[in-house]
PDB file of C-alpha atoms in Angstrom:
ATOM      1  CA  MET S   7     351.356   7.693  43.060  1.00  0.00           C
ATOM      2  CA  LYS S   8     347.901   9.292  41.010  1.00  0.00           C
ATOM      3  CA  GLU S   9     345.208   7.681  42.164  1.00  0.00           C
ATOM      4  CA  LYS S  10     344.143   5.414  38.704  1.00  0.00           C
ATOM      5  CA  LYS S  11     340.774   6.571  37.267  1.00  0.00           C
ATOM      6  CA  PRO S  12     337.556   4.718  36.771  1.00  0.00           C
ATOM      7  CA  PRO S  13     336.588   3.925  33.106  1.00  0.00           C
ATOM      8  CA  PHE S  14     334.175   6.186  31.654  1.00  0.00           C
ATOM      9  CA  THR S  15     335.002   9.572  33.921  1.00  0.00           C
ATOM     10  CA  PHE S  16     335.935  11.330  31.197  1.00  0.00           C
ATOM     11  CA  ALA S  17     332.446  10.679  29.412  1.00  0.00           C
ATOM     12  CA  VAL S  18     330.467  10.910  32.585  1.00  0.00           C
ATOM     13  CA  LYS S  19     331.995  14.414  33.270  1.00  0.00           C
ATOM     14  CA  PHE S  20     331.111  15.800  30.076  1.00  0.00           C
ATOM     15  CA  VAL S  21     327.716  14.523  30.369  1.00  0.00           C
ATOM     16  CA  TYR S  22     328.060  16.401  33.453  1.00  0.00           C
ATOM     17  CA  MET S  23     328.869  19.617  32.141  1.00  0.00           C
ATOM     18  CA  ILE S  24     325.693  19.259  29.667  1.00  0.00           C
ATOM     19  CA  TRP S  25     323.560  18.547  32.552  1.00  0.00           C
ATOM     20  CA  GLY S  26     325.119  21.667  34.145  1.00  0.00           C
ATOM     21  CA  LEU S  27     324.501  24.088  31.069  1.00  0.00           C
ATOM     22  CA  ALA S  28     320.521  21.988  31.115  1.00  0.00           C
ATOM     23  CA  MET S  29     320.015  23.004  34.713  1.00  0.00           C
ATOM     24  CA  ARG S  30     321.236  26.719  34.179  1.00  0.00           C
ATOM     25  CA  VAL S  31     318.496  26.687  31.860  1.00  0.00           C
ATOM     26  CA  ILE S  32     315.502  24.665  33.659  1.00  0.00           C
ATOM     27  CA  TYR S  33     316.662  26.741  36.763  1.00  0.00           C
ATOM     28  CA  PRO S  34     318.456  29.687  36.202  1.00  0.00           C
ATOM     29  CA  PRO S  35     320.157  31.116  39.303  1.00  0.00           C
ATOM     30  CA  LYS S  36     320.222  34.202  40.300  1.00  0.00           C
ATOM     31  CA  ILE S  37     323.381  34.739  42.836  1.00  0.00           C
ATOM     32  CA  GLU S  38     323.289  37.804  45.192  1.00  0.00           C
ATOM     33  CA  TYR S  39     326.776  38.726  46.791  1.00  0.00           C
ATOM     34  CA  ARG S  40     326.381  40.277  50.506  1.00  0.00           C
ATOM     35  CA  ASP S  41     330.072  41.406  49.597  1.00  0.00           C
ATOM     36  CA  GLU S  42     331.570  41.923  46.082  1.00  0.00           C
ATOM     37  CA  SER S  43     335.159  40.469  47.501  1.00  0.00           C
ATOM     38  CA  THR S  44     333.626  37.108  48.247  1.00  0.00           C
ATOM     39  CA  LYS S  45     332.888  36.772  44.403  1.00  0.00           C
ATOM     40  CA  ARG S  46     336.716  36.963  43.983  1.00  0.00           C
ATOM     41  CA  LEU S  47     337.316  34.891  46.768  1.00  0.00           C
ATOM     42  CA  LEU S  48     335.096  31.998  45.454  1.00  0.00           C
ATOM     43  CA  LYS S  49     336.226  32.498  42.107  1.00  0.00           C
ATOM     44  CA  GLU S  50     340.038  32.896  42.668  1.00  0.00           C
ATOM     45  CA  GLU S  51     340.606  30.687  45.984  1.00  0.00           C
ATOM     46  CA  LYS S  52     340.044  27.730  47.651  1.00  0.00           C
ATOM     47  CA  CYS S  53     336.832  27.623  50.046  1.00  0.00           C
ATOM     48  CA  ILE S  54     334.956  25.426  52.355  1.00  0.00           C
ATOM     49  CA  ILE S  55     331.624  26.183  51.408  1.00  0.00           C
ATOM     50  CA  ILE S  56     328.889  25.691  53.743  1.00  0.00           C
ATOM     51  CA  ALA S  57     324.797  25.637  52.700  1.00  0.00           C
ATOM     52  CA  ASN S  58     321.676  25.296  53.554  1.00  0.00           C
ATOM     53  CA  HIS S  59     319.949  21.516  52.354  1.00  0.00           C
ATOM     54  CA  THR S  60     315.743  21.575  51.451  1.00  0.00           C
ATOM     55  CA  GLU S  61     316.266  18.976  48.641  1.00  0.00           C
ATOM     56  CA  HIS S  62     318.577  16.537  46.759  1.00  0.00           C
ATOM     57  CA  THR S  63     319.202  18.562  43.742  1.00  0.00           C
ATOM     58  CA  ASP S  64     321.324  21.196  45.901  1.00  0.00           C
ATOM     59  CA  GLY S  65     324.130  18.739  45.923  1.00  0.00           C
ATOM     60  CA  TYR S  66     324.672  19.083  41.983  1.00  0.00           C
ATOM     61  CA  TYR S  67     323.329  22.460  41.264  1.00  0.00           C
ATOM     62  CA  ILE S  68     325.467  24.211  43.253  1.00  0.00           C
ATOM     63  CA  PRO S  69     328.796  23.273  41.815  1.00  0.00           C
ATOM     64  CA  GLN S  70     327.355  23.672  38.315  1.00  0.00           C
ATOM     65  CA  VAL S  71     326.079  26.918  38.920  1.00  0.00           C
ATOM     66  CA  LEU S  72     328.094  28.514  41.796  1.00  0.00           C
ATOM     67  CA  PRO S  73     331.460  30.276  39.908  1.00  0.00           C
ATOM     68  CA  SER S  74     334.316  29.174  42.155  1.00  0.00           C
ATOM     69  CA  LYS S  75     337.395  26.915  42.120  1.00  0.00           C
ATOM     70  CA  LYS S  76     336.994  23.211  41.229  1.00  0.00           C
ATOM     71  CA  MET S  77     334.386  22.236  43.608  1.00  0.00           C
ATOM     72  CA  TYR S  78     334.175  19.113  45.504  1.00  0.00           C
ATOM     73  CA  THR S  79     330.502  17.545  47.575  1.00  0.00           C
ATOM     74  CA  TYR S  80     330.109  15.779  50.938  1.00  0.00           C
ATOM     75  CA  VAL S  81     328.037  13.386  50.311  1.00  0.00           C
ATOM     76  CA  THR S  82     326.706  10.352  53.296  1.00  0.00           C
ATOM     77  CA  ARG S  83     327.719   7.223  52.738  1.00  0.00           C
ATOM     78  CA  LYS S  84     323.999   6.378  52.996  1.00  0.00           C
ATOM     79  CA  TRP S  85     323.926   7.948  49.180  1.00  0.00           C
ATOM     80  CA  TYR S  86     327.253   7.404  48.178  1.00  0.00           C
ATOM     81  CA  ASP S  87     326.890   3.897  48.346  1.00  0.00           C
ATOM     82  CA  LYS S  88     324.010   3.290  46.550  1.00  0.00           C
ATOM     83  CA  LYS S  89     324.867   1.552  43.958  1.00  0.00           C
ATOM     84  CA  LYS S  90     323.939   3.318  40.652  1.00  0.00           C
ATOM     85  CA  LEU S  91     324.761   6.352  42.009  1.00  0.00           C
ATOM     86  CA  ASN S  92     327.899   5.344  43.541  1.00  0.00           C
ATOM     87  CA  TRP S  93     328.952   4.460  39.906  1.00  0.00           C
ATOM     88  CA  LEU S  94     328.377   7.892  39.581  1.00  0.00           C
ATOM     89  CA  PHE S  95     330.076   9.619  42.247  1.00  0.00           C
ATOM     90  CA  ARG S  96     333.497   7.812  41.679  1.00  0.00           C
ATOM     91  CA  ARG S  97     333.363   9.685  38.438  1.00  0.00           C
ATOM     92  CA  LEU S  98     332.637  12.754  39.798  1.00  0.00           C
ATOM     93  CA  ARG S  99     333.449  15.329  42.480  1.00  0.00           C
ATOM     94  CA  TYR S 100     331.869  13.851  45.306  1.00  0.00           C
ATOM     95  CA  ILE S 101     333.829  12.945  48.510  1.00  0.00           C
ATOM     96  CA  PRO S 102     331.927  10.103  50.858  1.00  0.00           C
ATOM     97  CA  ILE S 103     331.050  11.096  54.846  1.00  0.00           C
ATOM     98  CA  ASN S 104     330.146   8.837  57.287  1.00  0.00           C
ATOM     99  CA  LEU S 105     327.821  10.292  60.038  1.00  0.00           C
ATOM    100  CA  ALA S 106     326.709   7.217  61.664  1.00  0.00           C
ATOM    101  CA  GLU S 107     331.003   5.518  62.595  1.00  0.00           C
ATOM    102  CA  MET S 108     333.825   7.331  62.928  1.00  0.00           C
ATOM    103  CA  ASP S 109     335.404   8.348  59.797  1.00  0.00           C
ATOM    104  CA  THR S 110     338.418  10.416  59.512  1.00  0.00           C
ATOM    105  CA  GLU S 111     338.848   9.876  55.685  1.00  0.00           C
ATOM    106  CA  TRP S 112     336.344  12.494  54.391  1.00  0.00           C
ATOM    107  CA  LEU S 113     338.932  15.068  56.549  1.00  0.00           C
ATOM    108  CA  ASP S 114     342.070  13.526  54.923  1.00  0.00           C
ATOM    109  CA  LYS S 115     340.428  13.720  51.511  1.00  0.00           C
ATOM    110  CA  GLY S 116     338.864  17.176  51.725  1.00  0.00           C
ATOM    111  CA  LYS S 117     342.454  18.668  53.249  1.00  0.00           C
ATOM    112  CA  LYS S 118     344.143  16.459  49.818  1.00  0.00           C
ATOM    113  CA  VAL S 119     341.503  18.592  47.560  1.00  0.00           C
ATOM    114  CA  LEU S 120     342.202  22.157  49.765  1.00  0.00           C
ATOM    115  CA  ASP S 121     345.613  21.600  49.077  1.00  0.00           C
ATOM    116  CA  GLY S 122     345.637  21.090  45.627  1.00  0.00           C
ATOM    117  CA  GLY S 123     343.556  24.545  45.213  1.00  0.00           C
ATOM    118  CA  ASN S 124     340.033  23.433  44.950  1.00  0.00           C
ATOM    119  CA  SER S 125     337.138  24.313  47.028  1.00  0.00           C
ATOM    120  CA  VAL S 126     335.005  21.535  49.005  1.00  0.00           C
ATOM    121  CA  MET S 127     331.354  22.344  49.441  1.00  0.00           C
ATOM    122  CA  ILE S 128     329.196  20.761  52.466  1.00  0.00           C
ATOM    123  CA  PHE S 129     325.840  20.469  54.151  1.00  0.00           C
ATOM    124  CA  PRO S 130     326.539  21.174  57.827  1.00  0.00           C
ATOM    125  CA  GLU S 131     323.206  19.913  58.961  1.00  0.00           C
ATOM    126  CA  GLY S 132     324.248  16.529  57.692  1.00  0.00           C
ATOM    127  CA  LYS S 133     320.584  15.920  56.165  1.00  0.00           C
ATOM    128  CA  LEU S 134     318.048  17.085  53.890  1.00  0.00           C
ATOM    129  CA  SER S 135     315.304  19.621  56.266  1.00  0.00           C
ATOM    130  CA  LYS S 136     312.077  18.200  55.866  1.00  0.00           C
ATOM    131  CA  ASN S 137     310.511  20.834  57.138  1.00  0.00           C
ATOM    132  CA  GLY S 138     312.205  23.659  56.147  1.00  0.00           C
ATOM    133  CA  ARG S 139     314.100  24.608  58.895  1.00  0.00           C
ATOM    134  CA  LEU S 140     318.218  24.945  59.909  1.00  0.00           C
ATOM    135  CA  ASP S 141     319.257  22.495  61.505  1.00  0.00           C
ATOM    136  CA  ALA S 142     321.996  22.341  64.009  1.00  0.00           C
ATOM    137  CA  PHE S 143     325.149  21.829  62.329  1.00  0.00           C
ATOM    138  CA  HIS S 144     327.682  19.181  62.591  1.00  0.00           C
ATOM    139  CA  PRO S 145     331.016  20.505  63.083  1.00  0.00           C
ATOM    140  CA  GLY S 146     332.937  18.860  61.376  1.00  0.00           C
ATOM    141  CA  PHE S 147     333.633  21.531  58.402  1.00  0.00           C
ATOM    142  CA  LEU S 148     335.202  23.570  61.184  1.00  0.00           C
ATOM    143  CA  MET S 149     338.056  20.836  61.895  1.00  0.00           C
ATOM    144  CA  LEU S 150     338.671  20.801  58.416  1.00  0.00           C
ATOM    145  CA  ALA S 151     338.498  24.887  58.242  1.00  0.00           C
ATOM    146  CA  ARG S 152     341.142  24.594  61.384  1.00  0.00           C
ATOM    147  CA  GLN S 153     343.470  22.050  59.821  1.00  0.00           C
ATOM    148  CA  THR S 154     343.458  24.064  56.639  1.00  0.00           C
ATOM    149  CA  ASP S 155     343.331  27.667  57.408  1.00  0.00           C
ATOM    150  CA  VAL S 156     341.161  28.042  55.068  1.00  0.00           C
ATOM    151  CA  PRO S 157     337.757  30.372  54.890  1.00  0.00           C
ATOM    152  CA  ILE S 158     334.412  29.075  55.332  1.00  0.00           C
ATOM    153  CA  VAL S 159     331.914  30.724  52.667  1.00  0.00           C
ATOM    154  CA  PRO S 160     328.199  30.574  53.686  1.00  0.00           C
ATOM    155  CA  ILE S 161     325.445  30.140  51.014  1.00  0.00           C
ATOM    156  CA  VAL S 162     321.842  30.190  51.217  1.00  0.00           C
ATOM    157  CA  LEU S 163     319.060  28.411  48.683  1.00  0.00           C
ATOM    158  CA  LEU S 164     315.880  30.299  49.126  1.00  0.00           C
ATOM    159  CA  GLY S 165     313.216  28.884  47.569  1.00  0.00           C
ATOM    160  CA  LYS S 166     312.136  25.667  45.930  1.00  0.00           C
ATOM    161  CA  TYR S 167     312.932  24.373  42.479  1.00  0.00           C
ATOM    162  CA  LYS S 168     310.775  25.474  40.007  1.00  0.00           C
ATOM    163  CA  LYS S 169     311.132  25.115  36.172  1.00  0.00           C
ATOM    164  CA  PHE S 170     311.843  28.184  34.371  1.00  0.00           C
ATOM    165  CA  ARG S 171     311.979  30.160  37.798  1.00  0.00           C
ATOM    166  CA  ARG S 172     315.159  31.715  39.008  1.00  0.00           C
ATOM    167  CA  LYS S 173     316.622  29.726  42.266  1.00  0.00           C
ATOM    168  CA  ARG S 174     317.503  32.540  44.049  1.00  0.00           C
ATOM    169  CA  ILE S 175     321.358  31.834  45.963  1.00  0.00           C
ATOM    170  CA  ILE S 176     322.608  34.220  48.422  1.00  0.00           C
ATOM    171  CA  VAL S 177     326.557  33.935  49.213  1.00  0.00           C
ATOM    172  CA  GLY S 178     327.462  35.638  52.518  1.00  0.00           C
ATOM    173  CA  SER S 179     330.658  37.030  53.659  1.00  0.00           C
ATOM    174  CA  PRO S 180     333.402  34.376  55.162  1.00  0.00           C
ATOM    175  CA  ILE S 181     332.621  33.647  58.649  1.00  0.00           C
ATOM    176  CA  GLU S 182     335.760  35.491  61.230  1.00  0.00           C
ATOM    177  CA  THR S 183     336.224  32.958  63.792  1.00  0.00           C
ATOM    178  CA  ASP S 184     339.019  32.070  65.619  1.00  0.00           C
ATOM    179  CA  LEU S 185     339.186  28.393  65.256  1.00  0.00           C
ATOM    180  CA  HIS S 186     342.376  28.279  67.052  1.00  0.00           C
ATOM    181  CA  GLU S 187     341.395  28.664  70.454  1.00  0.00           C
ATOM    182  CA  LYS S 188     342.749  26.761  73.154  1.00  0.00           C
ATOM    183  CA  GLY S 189     341.031  24.000  74.847  1.00  0.00           C
ATOM    184  CA  ARG S 190     339.041  20.936  73.991  1.00  0.00           C
ATOM    185  CA  PRO S 191     337.791  21.172  70.177  1.00  0.00           C
ATOM    186  CA  SER S 192     334.790  19.757  70.983  1.00  0.00           C
ATOM    187  CA  VAL S 193     333.060  22.629  72.713  1.00  0.00           C
ATOM    188  CA  ILE S 194     335.020  25.174  70.840  1.00  0.00           C
ATOM    189  CA  LEU S 195     333.995  23.732  67.444  1.00  0.00           C
ATOM    190  CA  ARG S 196     330.795  23.178  68.348  1.00  0.00           C
ATOM    191  CA  ARG S 197     329.992  26.449  69.771  1.00  0.00           C
ATOM    192  CA  GLN S 198     331.389  27.839  66.701  1.00  0.00           C
ATOM    193  CA  ALA S 199     329.243  25.659  64.771  1.00  0.00           C
ATOM    194  CA  ASP S 200     326.392  27.343  66.222  1.00  0.00           C
ATOM    195  CA  LEU S 201     327.598  30.882  65.072  1.00  0.00           C
ATOM    196  CA  CYS S 202     327.950  29.932  61.868  1.00  0.00           C
ATOM    197  CA  HIS S 203     324.310  28.112  62.208  1.00  0.00           C
ATOM    198  CA  GLY S 204     323.161  31.993  63.289  1.00  0.00           C
ATOM    199  CA  ILE S 205     325.068  33.675  60.610  1.00  0.00           C
ATOM    200  CA  MET S 206     322.959  31.407  58.040  1.00  0.00           C
ATOM    201  CA  ALA S 207     319.378  31.396  59.553  1.00  0.00           C
ATOM    202  CA  GLU S 208     319.962  35.111  59.855  1.00  0.00           C
ATOM    203  CA  MET S 209     320.807  34.988  55.579  1.00  0.00           C
ATOM    204  CA  LEU S 210     317.707  32.557  55.340  1.00  0.00           C
ATOM    205  CA  GLY S 211     315.496  35.246  57.485  1.00  0.00           C
ATOM    206  CA  MET S 212     314.446  33.165  59.978  1.00  0.00           C
ATOM    207  CA  PRO S 213     314.210  34.025  63.724  1.00  0.00           C
ATOM    208  CA  GLU S 214     317.595  32.398  66.053  1.00  0.00           C
ATOM    209  CA  VAL S 215     315.776  28.883  66.817  1.00  0.00           C
ATOM    210  CA  GLU S 216     316.601  27.102  70.058  1.00  0.00           C
ATOM    211  CA  MET S 217     319.427  24.644  68.755  1.00  0.00           C
ATOM    212  CA  ASN S 218     320.078  20.986  69.609  1.00  0.00           C
ATOM    213  CA  THR S 219     323.374  20.961  72.391  1.00  0.00           C
ATOM    214  CA  ALA S 220     326.061  19.818  71.194  1.00  0.00           C
ATOM    215  CA  GLU S 221     325.710  16.245  73.548  1.00  0.00           C
ATOM    216  CA  ASP S 222     322.171  16.360  72.058  1.00  0.00           C
ATOM    217  CA  MET S 223     323.567  15.393  68.519  1.00  0.00           C
ATOM    218  CA  SER S 224     323.700  11.627  67.762  1.00  0.00           C
ATOM    219  CA  ALA S 225     325.989  11.352  64.595  1.00  0.00           C
ATOM    220  CA  VAL S 226     329.520  12.373  64.849  1.00  0.00           C
ATOM    221  CA  HIS S 227     330.665  15.093  62.865  1.00  0.00           C
TER     222      HIS S 227
ATOM    223  CA  MET X   2     353.750  -1.766  78.205  1.00  0.00           C
ATOM    224  CA  THR X   3     357.009  -2.059  76.812  1.00  0.00           C
ATOM    225  CA  GLU X   4     359.366   0.988  77.718  1.00  0.00           C
ATOM    226  CA  ASN X   5     359.647   2.149  74.503  1.00  0.00           C
ATOM    227  CA  GLU X   6     355.307   2.228  74.996  1.00  0.00           C
ATOM    228  CA  ILE X   7     355.169   4.082  78.081  1.00  0.00           C
ATOM    229  CA  LYS X   8     357.835   6.973  76.578  1.00  0.00           C
ATOM    230  CA  ILE X   9     355.239   7.329  73.921  1.00  0.00           C
ATOM    231  CA  ALA X  10     352.651   6.814  76.082  1.00  0.00           C
ATOM    232  CA  ASP X  11     353.986   9.929  78.524  1.00  0.00           C
ATOM    233  CA  ARG X  12     354.329  12.164  75.196  1.00  0.00           C
ATOM    234  CA  ILE X  13     350.705  10.986  74.711  1.00  0.00           C
ATOM    235  CA  LYS X  14     349.380  12.196  77.795  1.00  0.00           C
ATOM    236  CA  GLU X  15     351.341  15.766  77.666  1.00  0.00           C
ATOM    237  CA  LEU X  16     350.259  16.104  73.770  1.00  0.00           C
ATOM    238  CA  LEU X  17     346.790  15.129  74.984  1.00  0.00           C
ATOM    239  CA  SER X  18     346.759  17.460  77.952  1.00  0.00           C
ATOM    240  CA  GLU X  19     347.983  20.573  75.680  1.00  0.00           C
ATOM    241  CA  SER X  20     345.906  20.326  73.042  1.00  0.00           C
ATOM    242  CA  LEU X  21     342.570  18.718  74.471  1.00  0.00           C
ATOM    243  CA  GLY X  22     342.534  20.506  78.016  1.00  0.00           C
ATOM    244  CA  ILE X  23     342.397  17.383  79.790  1.00  0.00           C
ATOM    245  CA  ASP X  24     343.694  17.582  83.575  1.00  0.00           C
ATOM    246  CA  ALA X  25     346.936  15.657  83.210  1.00  0.00           C
ATOM    247  CA  ASP X  26     346.035  14.179  86.494  1.00  0.00           C
ATOM    248  CA  VAL X  27     343.271  12.873  86.055  1.00  0.00           C
ATOM    249  CA  LEU X  28     344.809  11.018  82.603  1.00  0.00           C
ATOM    250  CA  THR X  29     345.904   7.910  83.697  1.00  0.00           C
ATOM    251  CA  TYR X  30     347.604   5.626  80.989  1.00  0.00           C
ATOM    252  CA  GLU X  31     343.911   3.273  81.451  1.00  0.00           C
ATOM    253  CA  ILE X  32     341.087   5.678  81.535  1.00  0.00           C
ATOM    254  CA  PRO X  33     338.657   5.233  78.586  1.00  0.00           C
ATOM    255  CA  LEU X  34     339.225   8.489  76.711  1.00  0.00           C
ATOM    256  CA  PHE X  35     335.137   8.648  75.521  1.00  0.00           C
ATOM    257  CA  GLY X  36     333.795   7.247  79.034  1.00  0.00           C
ATOM    258  CA  ASP X  37     332.222   9.708  81.415  1.00  0.00           C
ATOM    259  CA  GLU X  38     335.066  11.038  82.985  1.00  0.00           C
ATOM    260  CA  ILE X  39     337.292  12.563  80.520  1.00  0.00           C
ATOM    261  CA  GLY X  40     334.081  12.687  77.836  1.00  0.00           C
ATOM    262  CA  LEU X  41     335.819  12.859  74.364  1.00  0.00           C
ATOM    263  CA  ASP X  42     333.814  12.945  71.297  1.00  0.00           C
ATOM    264  CA  SER X  43     334.840  12.161  67.642  1.00  0.00           C
ATOM    265  CA  ILE X  44     335.958  15.969  67.255  1.00  0.00           C
ATOM    266  CA  ASP X  45     338.507  15.564  69.949  1.00  0.00           C
ATOM    267  CA  SER X  46     339.517  12.209  68.088  1.00  0.00           C
ATOM    268  CA  MET X  47     340.489  14.315  64.738  1.00  0.00           C
ATOM    269  CA  GLU X  48     342.990  16.449  66.794  1.00  0.00           C
ATOM    270  CA  ILE X  49     343.984  13.483  68.736  1.00  0.00           C
ATOM    271  CA  ILE X  50     344.594  12.283  64.488  1.00  0.00           C
ATOM    272  CA  ALA X  51     346.076  15.768  63.829  1.00  0.00           C
ATOM    273  CA  CYS X  52     348.815  15.542  66.951  1.00  0.00           C
ATOM    274  CA  ILE X  53     349.713  11.230  66.725  1.00  0.00           C
ATOM    275  CA  ASP X  54     350.449  12.476  62.592  1.00  0.00           C
ATOM    276  CA  ASP X  55     352.689  15.445  63.771  1.00  0.00           C
ATOM    277  CA  GLU X  56     354.437  14.335  66.734  1.00  0.00           C
ATOM    278  CA  TYR X  57     355.412  10.618  65.116  1.00  0.00           C
ATOM    279  CA  GLY X  58     354.140  10.914  61.374  1.00  0.00           C
ATOM    280  CA  VAL X  59     351.652   7.882  61.988  1.00  0.00           C
ATOM    281  CA  SER X  60     349.007   8.118  60.228  1.00  0.00           C
ATOM    282  CA  MET X  61     345.069   7.307  62.102  1.00  0.00           C
ATOM    283  CA  ASN X  62     343.474   7.707  59.384  1.00  0.00           C
ATOM    284  CA  GLY X  63     340.179   4.664  59.249  1.00  0.00           C
ATOM    285  CA  VAL X  64     341.827   3.075  61.875  1.00  0.00           C
ATOM    286  CA  GLY X  65     338.836   2.497  63.485  1.00  0.00           C
ATOM    287  CA  LYS X  66     337.537   2.666  67.174  1.00  0.00           C
ATOM    288  CA  GLU X  67     339.961   0.644  68.616  1.00  0.00           C
ATOM    289  CA  PRO X  68     343.270   2.457  69.123  1.00  0.00           C
ATOM    290  CA  PHE X  69     341.487   5.511  70.988  1.00  0.00           C
ATOM    291  CA  TYR X  70     340.349   3.398  73.428  1.00  0.00           C
ATOM    292  CA  ASN X  71     342.733   4.964  76.221  1.00  0.00           C
ATOM    293  CA  VAL X  72     345.975   6.481  76.075  1.00  0.00           C
ATOM    294  CA  GLU X  73     348.233   2.689  76.277  1.00  0.00           C
ATOM    295  CA  SER X  74     346.181   1.753  73.315  1.00  0.00           C
ATOM    296  CA  LEU X  75     347.719   4.773  71.701  1.00  0.00           C
ATOM    297  CA  ALA X  76     350.509   4.425  72.483  1.00  0.00           C
ATOM    298  CA  LYS X  77     350.735   0.776  71.472  1.00  0.00           C
ATOM    299  CA  TYR X  78     349.264   1.544  67.955  1.00  0.00           C
ATOM    300  CA  VAL X  79     352.102   4.279  67.974  1.00  0.00           C
ATOM    301  CA  ALA X  80     354.485   2.077  68.667  1.00  0.00           C
ATOM    302  CA  ALA X  81     353.624  -0.261  66.533  1.00  0.00           C
ATOM    303  CA  ASN X  82     353.843   1.676  63.252  1.00  0.00           C
ATOM    304  CA  ILE X  83     356.377   3.977  63.634  1.00  0.00           C
ATOM    305  CA  GLY X  84     358.682   4.272  60.965  1.00  0.00           C
TER     306      GLY X  84
END
């Protein structure tokens, strides 16, 4: 049965669309594609988009400005459950994810979005980077990719949001990785998460940093 | 465990050995899956969920930690929820 939409969904989406147009004027995007074929891929195919996360604005700026299929963004429960934000999140394209406890609903919801031909975006660091560095990645997005065989497209946002200054976004090529390697997923996917981290660090122009190992990561995805 | 639960538990042991690379000799019905010896984590639990769904058509999304404690608890959950 089709899920019933909460009241005012249409109005909220309309305002969000206007807000998106305003964002384009206030922070005009400068999107650079490493590979032109990725432009077509994003527009025509479902993708798992991974991005660095340095400001809260990222969570609504990227879906508004990146040309792609309908994009659903993962947001942590810490933010999703805040009263006023929750009212908005439930009416827009956001999927809650609980990083503190065992949560598999985000995976199920992500699969449904991808099954419907749409894309998802996730911040694999699982939180804002306060020091500008790219923190270690949670491998959950790779489990989603493993179970759906949907390509992973890395994007990086450079610099701060400054009014009426172009915001630079680099879109990388889809990450080629063998997610179906035999063995324990927690080991394989964490290794692949490090590989993805290396690719995005290079896109950001950062030297490879020594990362927390999988065992050091306290959160679960 | 009932006869049916034992049958399910044996199949779950096979599935976990195949998909998670756990040594079948170590994997008893009672050994904690997320303890030091087996050492699975939440990413592996997603693989377990996918295996159980594929094999038995039982969805374990959002069920909490308890059924994942060991092979026996998984088997009991599957037996109780199988269509």
